[in-house]
Amino acid sequence: MGIKVAKFGGSSLASAEQFKKVKNILLMDPDRRYVVPSAPGKRFKEDEKVTDLLYKCYQAAEAGERVTPIFEKIYTRYMDIVKELGVDIDMETLLKQTESEIIRVCTPDFAASRGEYLNGMLLAAYLGWDFIDPRECIKFDRQGVFASEWTNEILSEKLKKHEYAVIPGFYGSFPNGEVRTFSRGGSDISGAIVARAANADLYENWTDVSGFLMADPRIVENPREIRELTYKELRELSYMGATVLHEDSIFPVHKAGIPTNIKNTNDPAHPGTMILSKPSEENAGSTITGIAGHKNFTLISIEKAMMNAELGFGRRVLQALEDFDVSFEHLPTGIDTMSVIIADSELKTRKNEIVKRIHELCHPDSIDVTEGIALIATVGHGMVRNPGTAARLFGALSEAKVNVLMIDQGSSELNIIVGVDQNDFDKAVSAIYNAFN
Ligand code: ASP
């Protein structure tokens, strides 16, 4: 018998009906021993997530305003689930205590964490499983950085004492026990941490989609599903905008060599996407795995004759960015040219000052600034081994009359990144997708 850790996202636990599906899924396989729930998410498009309501409760408490009008909505959400499922739990008292605690403690992390806490208590009672409070066993250091090894030690000991347990996602605590949350969507990370500590054979991440798609369905009609990808490919795709899983959730499971299976609570028979450390034999031959991209980048191109012979030139360009606390995405270079690609969210209004600083530090012949760039990453472990991949990709872009402004293959050899005018973004993504399908 193996161990599976199952994390359920907010939409999987948004209503009594969804709770029933979750119970069925868990009872279908006795290996599913540890479950990590999110807070109730949206039931329909205009609905509010419990976590968002809890942040509003905190803001009201902080401003000395009444919390109850907002908390009432949370109260109703949980009570509706409890009543419809007939769970034996004194949810009313628990909710009342929680409301006063939110006001008393008055930190955003504590308030937000209560969504997972309450859902965890409710789910544990519904399943008849033990409840483990992550406040005791998911630890952050005093600066608020997740303490992975410390956590792994305490949590693995704790799990050994519980055959079946519910461990709420999204939060843990500082060394002094004060609640600390991960960033938004962080229950994915908690699930991966529990999977590592349980020495699980599989981490199942249950959501409302059947895994990753090869491209954004808003751009490409009916893109193919990705059945399998590696953690490295996932990292590249998530970094470039694919958003099924929180990107930090990769680390604990990848490190421990535990595969992650993205599954759909509303279609449990679907195989979903399997994420592995290394490609399986059946998949070793595939060329590209997925395409992802982002708009809103700026390209700063610096030209200087004999740049290649000038020691420290690159360092000085990067110094100019560091002076303004700006980090860069890519750094394609030529013999006499060097370009930096910066996300507009990083650059903000500092473009002119940075250009001025590069002039002062590097005395280039010219600096060219191009705004409105989109970056597109074509990702696949098979790209290096399959000759002609680049030709296919660039051929497709040229046929679609997309002008390529920048190319970067990075050193991972997993990835070809192109920079295009952001008005050509959709056309470029479709052209690349069609070239490989
Ligand atoms: N409930 C938290 C959020 O909405 C964490 C999560 O769902 O993963 O961000």
XYZ file of C-alpha atoms and ligand atoms in Angstrom:
446
model
C 0.000 0.000 0.000
C 1.329 3.433 -0.936
C 0.494 6.864 0.438
C -1.265 9.560 -1.536
C -1.683 13.153 -0.396
C -4.698 14.886 -1.931
C -4.988 18.661 -2.010
C -8.372 20.108 -2.933
C -8.639 23.661 -4.242
C -11.274 26.247 -3.318
C -13.685 25.433 -6.119
C -13.531 21.731 -5.162
C -14.829 22.651 -1.686
C -17.072 25.591 -2.476
C -20.419 23.952 -1.595
C -22.019 20.903 0.028
C -22.302 19.287 -3.398
C -18.546 19.677 -3.928
C -17.818 18.285 -0.438
C -19.737 15.133 -1.410
C -17.585 14.711 -4.522
C -14.455 15.136 -2.414
C -15.599 12.482 0.054
C -16.334 10.037 -2.760
C -12.913 10.616 -4.274
C -11.193 10.070 -0.927
C -13.142 6.945 -0.070
C -12.489 5.439 -3.512
C -8.840 4.839 -2.648
C -7.635 3.944 0.870
C -4.141 5.158 -0.082
C -5.470 8.727 0.020
C -4.536 9.208 3.651
C -3.801 12.889 4.015
C -5.988 15.634 2.644
C -5.108 19.312 2.374
C -8.108 21.592 1.817
C -8.261 25.208 0.620
C -10.933 27.603 1.850
C -14.284 27.599 0.002
C -13.805 29.292 -3.349
C -16.273 30.647 -5.874
C -19.458 28.701 -6.655
C -20.216 30.885 -9.670
C -18.423 33.661 -11.528
C -19.582 36.616 -9.401
C -19.296 34.744 -6.096
C -16.779 35.809 -3.439
C -13.979 33.582 -2.172
C -14.006 33.099 1.597
C -10.325 34.152 1.709
C -11.159 37.488 0.040
C -13.953 38.047 2.571
C -11.566 37.278 5.415
C -9.071 39.870 4.197
C -11.974 42.342 4.196
C -12.806 41.349 7.790
C -9.229 42.126 8.762
C -9.359 45.522 7.018
C -12.567 46.390 8.843
C -11.108 45.286 12.202
C -7.940 47.259 11.559
C -9.968 50.383 10.719
C -12.055 49.923 13.866
C -15.162 49.257 11.768
C -17.755 46.537 12.293
C -16.619 43.094 11.124
C -19.943 41.323 11.553
C -21.635 42.478 8.295
C -18.783 40.880 6.307
C -18.328 37.875 8.578
C -22.031 37.057 8.234
C -21.445 36.044 4.620
C -18.696 33.655 5.744
C -20.942 32.358 8.500
C -23.705 31.556 6.020
C -21.339 29.797 3.626
C -20.086 27.348 6.229
C -23.456 26.871 7.941
C -25.119 26.059 4.602
C -22.552 23.324 3.976
C -22.848 21.907 7.518
C -26.657 21.851 7.385
C -26.891 20.299 3.952
C -24.388 17.587 4.780
C -25.673 17.039 8.330
C -22.159 17.099 9.777
C -21.870 16.567 13.507
C -19.870 19.657 14.461
C -20.679 22.731 16.551
C -19.858 25.038 13.656
C -21.860 27.909 15.113
C -19.639 28.202 18.195
C -16.502 27.717 16.108
C -17.532 30.514 13.751
C -18.395 32.894 16.585
C -15.047 32.245 18.263
C -13.284 32.781 14.959
C -14.934 36.142 14.412
C -13.805 37.419 17.820
C -10.310 36.037 17.303
C -9.980 37.836 13.961
C -10.772 41.101 15.755
C -8.512 40.356 18.721
C -5.457 39.093 16.777
C -5.974 41.607 13.953
C -3.329 40.499 11.441
C -4.059 39.837 7.756
C -2.394 36.413 7.892
C -4.399 35.222 10.862
C -7.672 36.408 9.352
C -6.959 34.848 5.942
C -5.819 31.529 7.429
C -9.203 30.984 9.092
C -10.797 30.006 5.772
C -8.600 26.901 5.529
C -8.788 26.267 9.291
C -12.587 26.233 9.336
C -12.818 24.192 6.146
C -10.309 21.722 7.582
C -12.320 21.324 10.801
C -15.492 20.844 8.795
C -13.965 18.345 6.371
C -12.338 16.342 9.190
C -15.707 16.053 10.966
C -17.453 15.110 7.706
C -14.917 12.378 6.940
C -14.414 11.252 10.543
C -10.646 11.843 10.115
C -8.166 13.465 12.517
C -7.448 17.196 12.257
C -3.856 18.451 12.304
C -3.345 22.191 12.779
C -0.474 23.350 10.511
C 0.230 26.050 13.051
C 2.017 23.325 15.030
C 3.953 21.718 12.231
C 4.446 24.029 9.203
C 7.086 26.508 10.291
C 8.493 29.811 9.049
C 11.575 31.535 10.438
C 11.447 34.898 12.196
C 11.782 36.730 8.884
C 8.789 34.835 7.563
C 10.750 32.551 5.212
C 9.402 29.019 5.024
C 11.634 26.697 7.106
C 11.579 23.572 4.954
C 13.848 21.221 6.880
C 12.499 22.142 10.300
C 8.949 21.655 9.014
C 9.806 18.336 7.423
C 11.160 17.028 10.705
C 8.172 18.013 12.840
C 5.530 17.237 10.257
C 6.804 13.762 9.391
C 6.819 12.821 13.091
C 3.307 14.194 13.478
C 1.925 12.350 10.439
C 3.226 9.013 11.736
C 0.744 9.333 14.603
C -2.290 9.751 12.305
C -3.391 7.166 9.781
C -5.942 9.434 8.115
C -5.857 13.198 8.657
C -6.921 16.596 7.344
C -4.237 19.297 7.327
C -5.513 22.714 6.207
C -3.550 24.444 3.473
C -2.142 27.977 3.112
C -0.712 28.606 6.581
C 1.734 27.661 9.287
C 3.408 29.739 11.970
C 6.406 31.816 12.964
C 8.706 30.335 15.659
C 6.567 32.093 18.316
C 3.407 30.403 17.049
C 1.919 33.469 15.366
C 0.104 32.523 12.164
C 1.886 33.100 8.860
C 0.386 32.381 5.426
C 2.017 31.541 2.117
C 1.255 33.818 -0.829
C -2.167 33.559 -2.477
C -2.949 30.115 -3.839
C -0.501 28.719 -1.293
C -2.476 25.590 -0.361
C -0.732 23.983 -3.340
C 2.535 24.516 -1.464
C 1.116 23.078 1.778
C -0.009 19.970 -0.114
C 3.467 19.478 -1.561
C 5.026 19.936 1.902
C 2.694 17.327 3.383
C 3.460 14.947 0.493
C 7.169 15.255 1.173
C 6.785 14.786 4.942
C 4.501 11.767 4.448
C 7.038 10.286 2.033
C 4.100 9.924 -0.314
C 4.125 7.978 -3.551
C 1.922 10.563 -5.208
C 0.783 14.137 -4.641
C -2.674 14.647 -6.117
C -3.689 18.226 -6.730
C -7.450 18.293 -7.276
C -8.826 21.334 -9.029
C -11.544 22.266 -11.520
C -9.619 21.587 -14.732
C -8.236 18.328 -16.092
C -4.629 19.461 -16.009
C -2.484 21.645 -18.215
C -3.229 22.557 -21.795
C -0.542 23.025 -24.425
C -1.544 26.649 -24.946
C -3.939 29.220 -23.553
C -7.476 28.229 -24.706
C -8.366 31.922 -25.023
C -5.851 32.090 -27.869
C -5.810 28.605 -29.389
C -9.107 26.836 -29.887
C -9.259 23.469 -28.110
C -5.557 23.078 -27.406
C -4.265 19.569 -26.717
C -4.047 18.443 -23.111
C -0.635 17.850 -21.636
C -0.713 14.336 -20.202
C 2.801 14.433 -18.857
C 5.463 17.018 -18.135
C 8.587 17.278 -16.040
C 9.059 19.566 -13.039
C 11.607 21.564 -15.011
C 9.185 22.091 -17.878
C 6.495 23.048 -15.413
C 8.787 25.617 -13.841
C 9.420 27.220 -17.228
C 5.744 27.197 -18.168
C 4.520 28.534 -14.814
C 7.125 31.254 -14.832
C 5.850 32.327 -18.207
C 2.220 32.430 -17.189
C 0.656 28.959 -17.096
C -1.356 29.108 -13.890
C -2.770 25.761 -12.842
C -0.414 25.292 -9.896
C 1.381 27.678 -7.521
C 4.956 27.752 -8.803
C 6.526 27.284 -5.345
C 4.700 24.009 -4.861
C 7.144 22.328 -7.217
C 10.124 22.459 -4.862
C 9.221 20.087 -1.984
C 7.932 17.317 -4.246
C 10.541 17.673 -6.963
C 13.256 17.457 -4.332
C 11.726 14.307 -2.882
C 11.110 12.736 -6.320
C 7.337 12.535 -5.733
C 5.167 12.867 -8.857
C 2.286 15.349 -8.873
C -0.986 14.511 -10.575
C -3.289 17.399 -11.474
C -6.832 16.027 -11.340
C -10.343 17.355 -11.842
C -12.771 16.989 -8.903
C -15.665 17.294 -11.368
C -14.277 14.566 -13.643
C -12.290 12.182 -11.435
C -11.942 9.493 -14.109
C -9.915 11.833 -16.332
C -6.184 11.055 -16.042
C -5.264 14.762 -15.770
C -1.628 15.842 -16.053
C 1.188 13.873 -14.455
C 4.280 15.843 -13.449
C 7.440 13.801 -13.087
C 11.102 14.369 -12.295
C 12.198 12.735 -15.556
C 10.206 12.088 -18.720
C 8.730 8.598 -18.868
C 9.852 6.286 -21.657
C 6.662 6.731 -23.699
C 7.076 10.469 -23.610
C 10.805 10.761 -24.121
C 10.323 11.288 -27.861
C 7.909 14.223 -27.801
C 9.243 17.546 -29.056
C 7.393 20.328 -27.386
C 5.306 20.180 -24.263
C 3.706 23.578 -24.024
C 3.664 27.228 -24.999
C 3.214 30.088 -22.548
C 3.814 33.791 -22.664
C 3.389 37.208 -21.188
C 2.930 40.744 -22.483
C 4.302 44.015 -21.125
C 8.076 43.885 -21.364
C 10.576 46.525 -22.426
C 13.736 45.827 -24.385
C 16.745 48.077 -23.793
C 19.413 47.504 -26.463
C 22.873 48.909 -25.897
C 25.399 49.168 -28.699
C 29.100 49.928 -28.476
C 31.878 49.116 -30.922
C 34.429 46.693 -29.435
C 32.157 45.926 -26.504
C 33.404 42.349 -26.553
C 36.888 43.482 -25.544
C 35.794 45.810 -22.778
C 36.168 44.122 -19.430
C 33.310 44.744 -16.984
C 30.878 46.165 -19.558
C 28.092 43.705 -18.710
C 28.617 44.233 -15.012
C 28.199 47.984 -15.411
C 24.959 47.583 -17.368
C 23.575 45.371 -14.618
C 24.896 47.791 -12.002
C 22.679 50.473 -13.514
C 19.661 48.214 -12.982
C 20.715 47.279 -9.474
C 21.110 50.947 -8.577
C 17.382 51.310 -9.203
C 16.422 47.968 -7.620
C 15.252 46.602 -10.941
C 15.655 42.941 -11.895
C 15.773 41.722 -15.481
C 14.286 38.731 -17.301
C 16.708 38.052 -20.149
C 20.043 39.240 -21.338
C 20.658 38.363 -24.974
C 24.070 39.557 -26.159
C 25.964 39.966 -29.430
C 29.556 41.034 -30.160
C 28.893 44.756 -29.962
C 25.362 44.683 -28.515
C 23.801 43.758 -25.280
C 20.078 43.824 -24.553
C 18.150 43.618 -21.361
C 14.531 42.620 -21.187
C 12.667 43.978 -18.210
C 9.070 43.439 -17.126
C 7.157 46.723 -17.108
C 5.935 45.936 -13.596
C 9.609 46.068 -12.495
C 10.595 49.029 -14.602
C 7.681 51.212 -13.518
C 8.549 54.845 -14.198
C 12.309 54.415 -13.913
C 13.054 53.872 -17.609
C 14.607 57.274 -18.334
C 16.710 57.270 -15.195
C 18.053 53.816 -15.984
C 18.950 54.763 -19.549
C 20.745 57.827 -18.188
C 22.634 55.697 -15.679
C 23.709 53.206 -18.389
C 25.032 56.174 -20.399
C 27.019 57.387 -17.389
C 28.444 53.997 -16.478
C 29.054 52.471 -19.921
C 29.419 55.337 -22.454
C 27.743 53.320 -25.232
C 27.433 54.450 -28.879
C 23.660 54.175 -28.650
C 20.790 52.914 -26.548
C 17.486 51.881 -28.080
C 14.346 51.324 -26.033
C 11.473 49.226 -27.411
C 8.301 49.032 -25.390
C 5.289 46.759 -25.761
C 7.155 43.480 -26.098
C 5.618 40.072 -25.463
C 7.735 37.059 -24.555
C 6.697 33.584 -25.667
C 8.342 30.451 -24.305
C 8.131 27.215 -26.236
C 9.025 24.508 -23.763
C 9.913 20.850 -24.190
C 12.636 18.506 -23.021
C 12.654 16.875 -26.450
C 13.636 20.047 -28.315
C 17.377 19.533 -28.105
C 17.250 16.006 -29.412
C 14.921 16.696 -32.316
C 16.747 18.482 -35.104
C 14.799 21.125 -36.942
C 12.751 22.327 -33.958
C 14.045 25.888 -34.237
C 13.532 25.882 -38.016
C 9.905 24.810 -37.542
C 9.315 27.449 -34.908
C 10.884 30.352 -36.776
C 9.464 29.165 -40.101
C 5.980 29.291 -38.573
C 6.540 32.790 -37.215
C 7.835 34.066 -40.512
C 4.914 32.535 -42.390
C 2.553 34.292 -39.978
C 4.491 37.512 -40.705
C 5.537 37.925 -37.092
C 8.736 39.862 -36.667
C 11.008 38.307 -34.020
C 12.663 41.025 -31.937
C 14.635 38.819 -29.589
C 15.640 35.169 -29.242
C 16.928 33.494 -26.104
C 17.485 29.808 -25.651
C 18.766 30.078 -22.092
C 21.043 27.344 -20.862
C 18.383 24.865 -19.878
C 17.907 23.732 -23.487
C 14.297 23.150 -22.552
C 13.129 26.369 -23.849
C 13.191 28.765 -26.789
C 12.024 32.232 -25.865
C 11.125 34.787 -28.488
C 10.278 38.447 -28.028
C 7.647 39.871 -30.397
C 5.580 43.039 -30.644
C 2.753 42.447 -28.211
C 0.170 43.172 -30.892
C 1.419 39.989 -32.586
C 1.165 37.899 -29.405
C -1.927 35.822 -30.222
C -0.869 35.337 -33.834
C 2.580 34.148 -32.750
C 1.278 31.702 -30.119
C -1.190 30.196 -32.622
C 1.500 29.926 -35.302
C 3.874 28.073 -32.971
C 1.102 25.807 -31.705
C 0.023 24.902 -35.222
C 3.592 24.208 -36.311
C 3.880 21.416 -33.741
C 0.384 19.937 -33.903
N -7.392 30.287 0.118
C -6.137 30.820 -0.280
C -6.320 31.753 -1.476
O -7.427 31.995 -1.901
C -5.121 29.772 -0.555
C -5.498 28.754 -1.598
O -6.648 28.638 -1.981
O -4.612 28.041 -2.055
O -5.352 32.273 -1.970
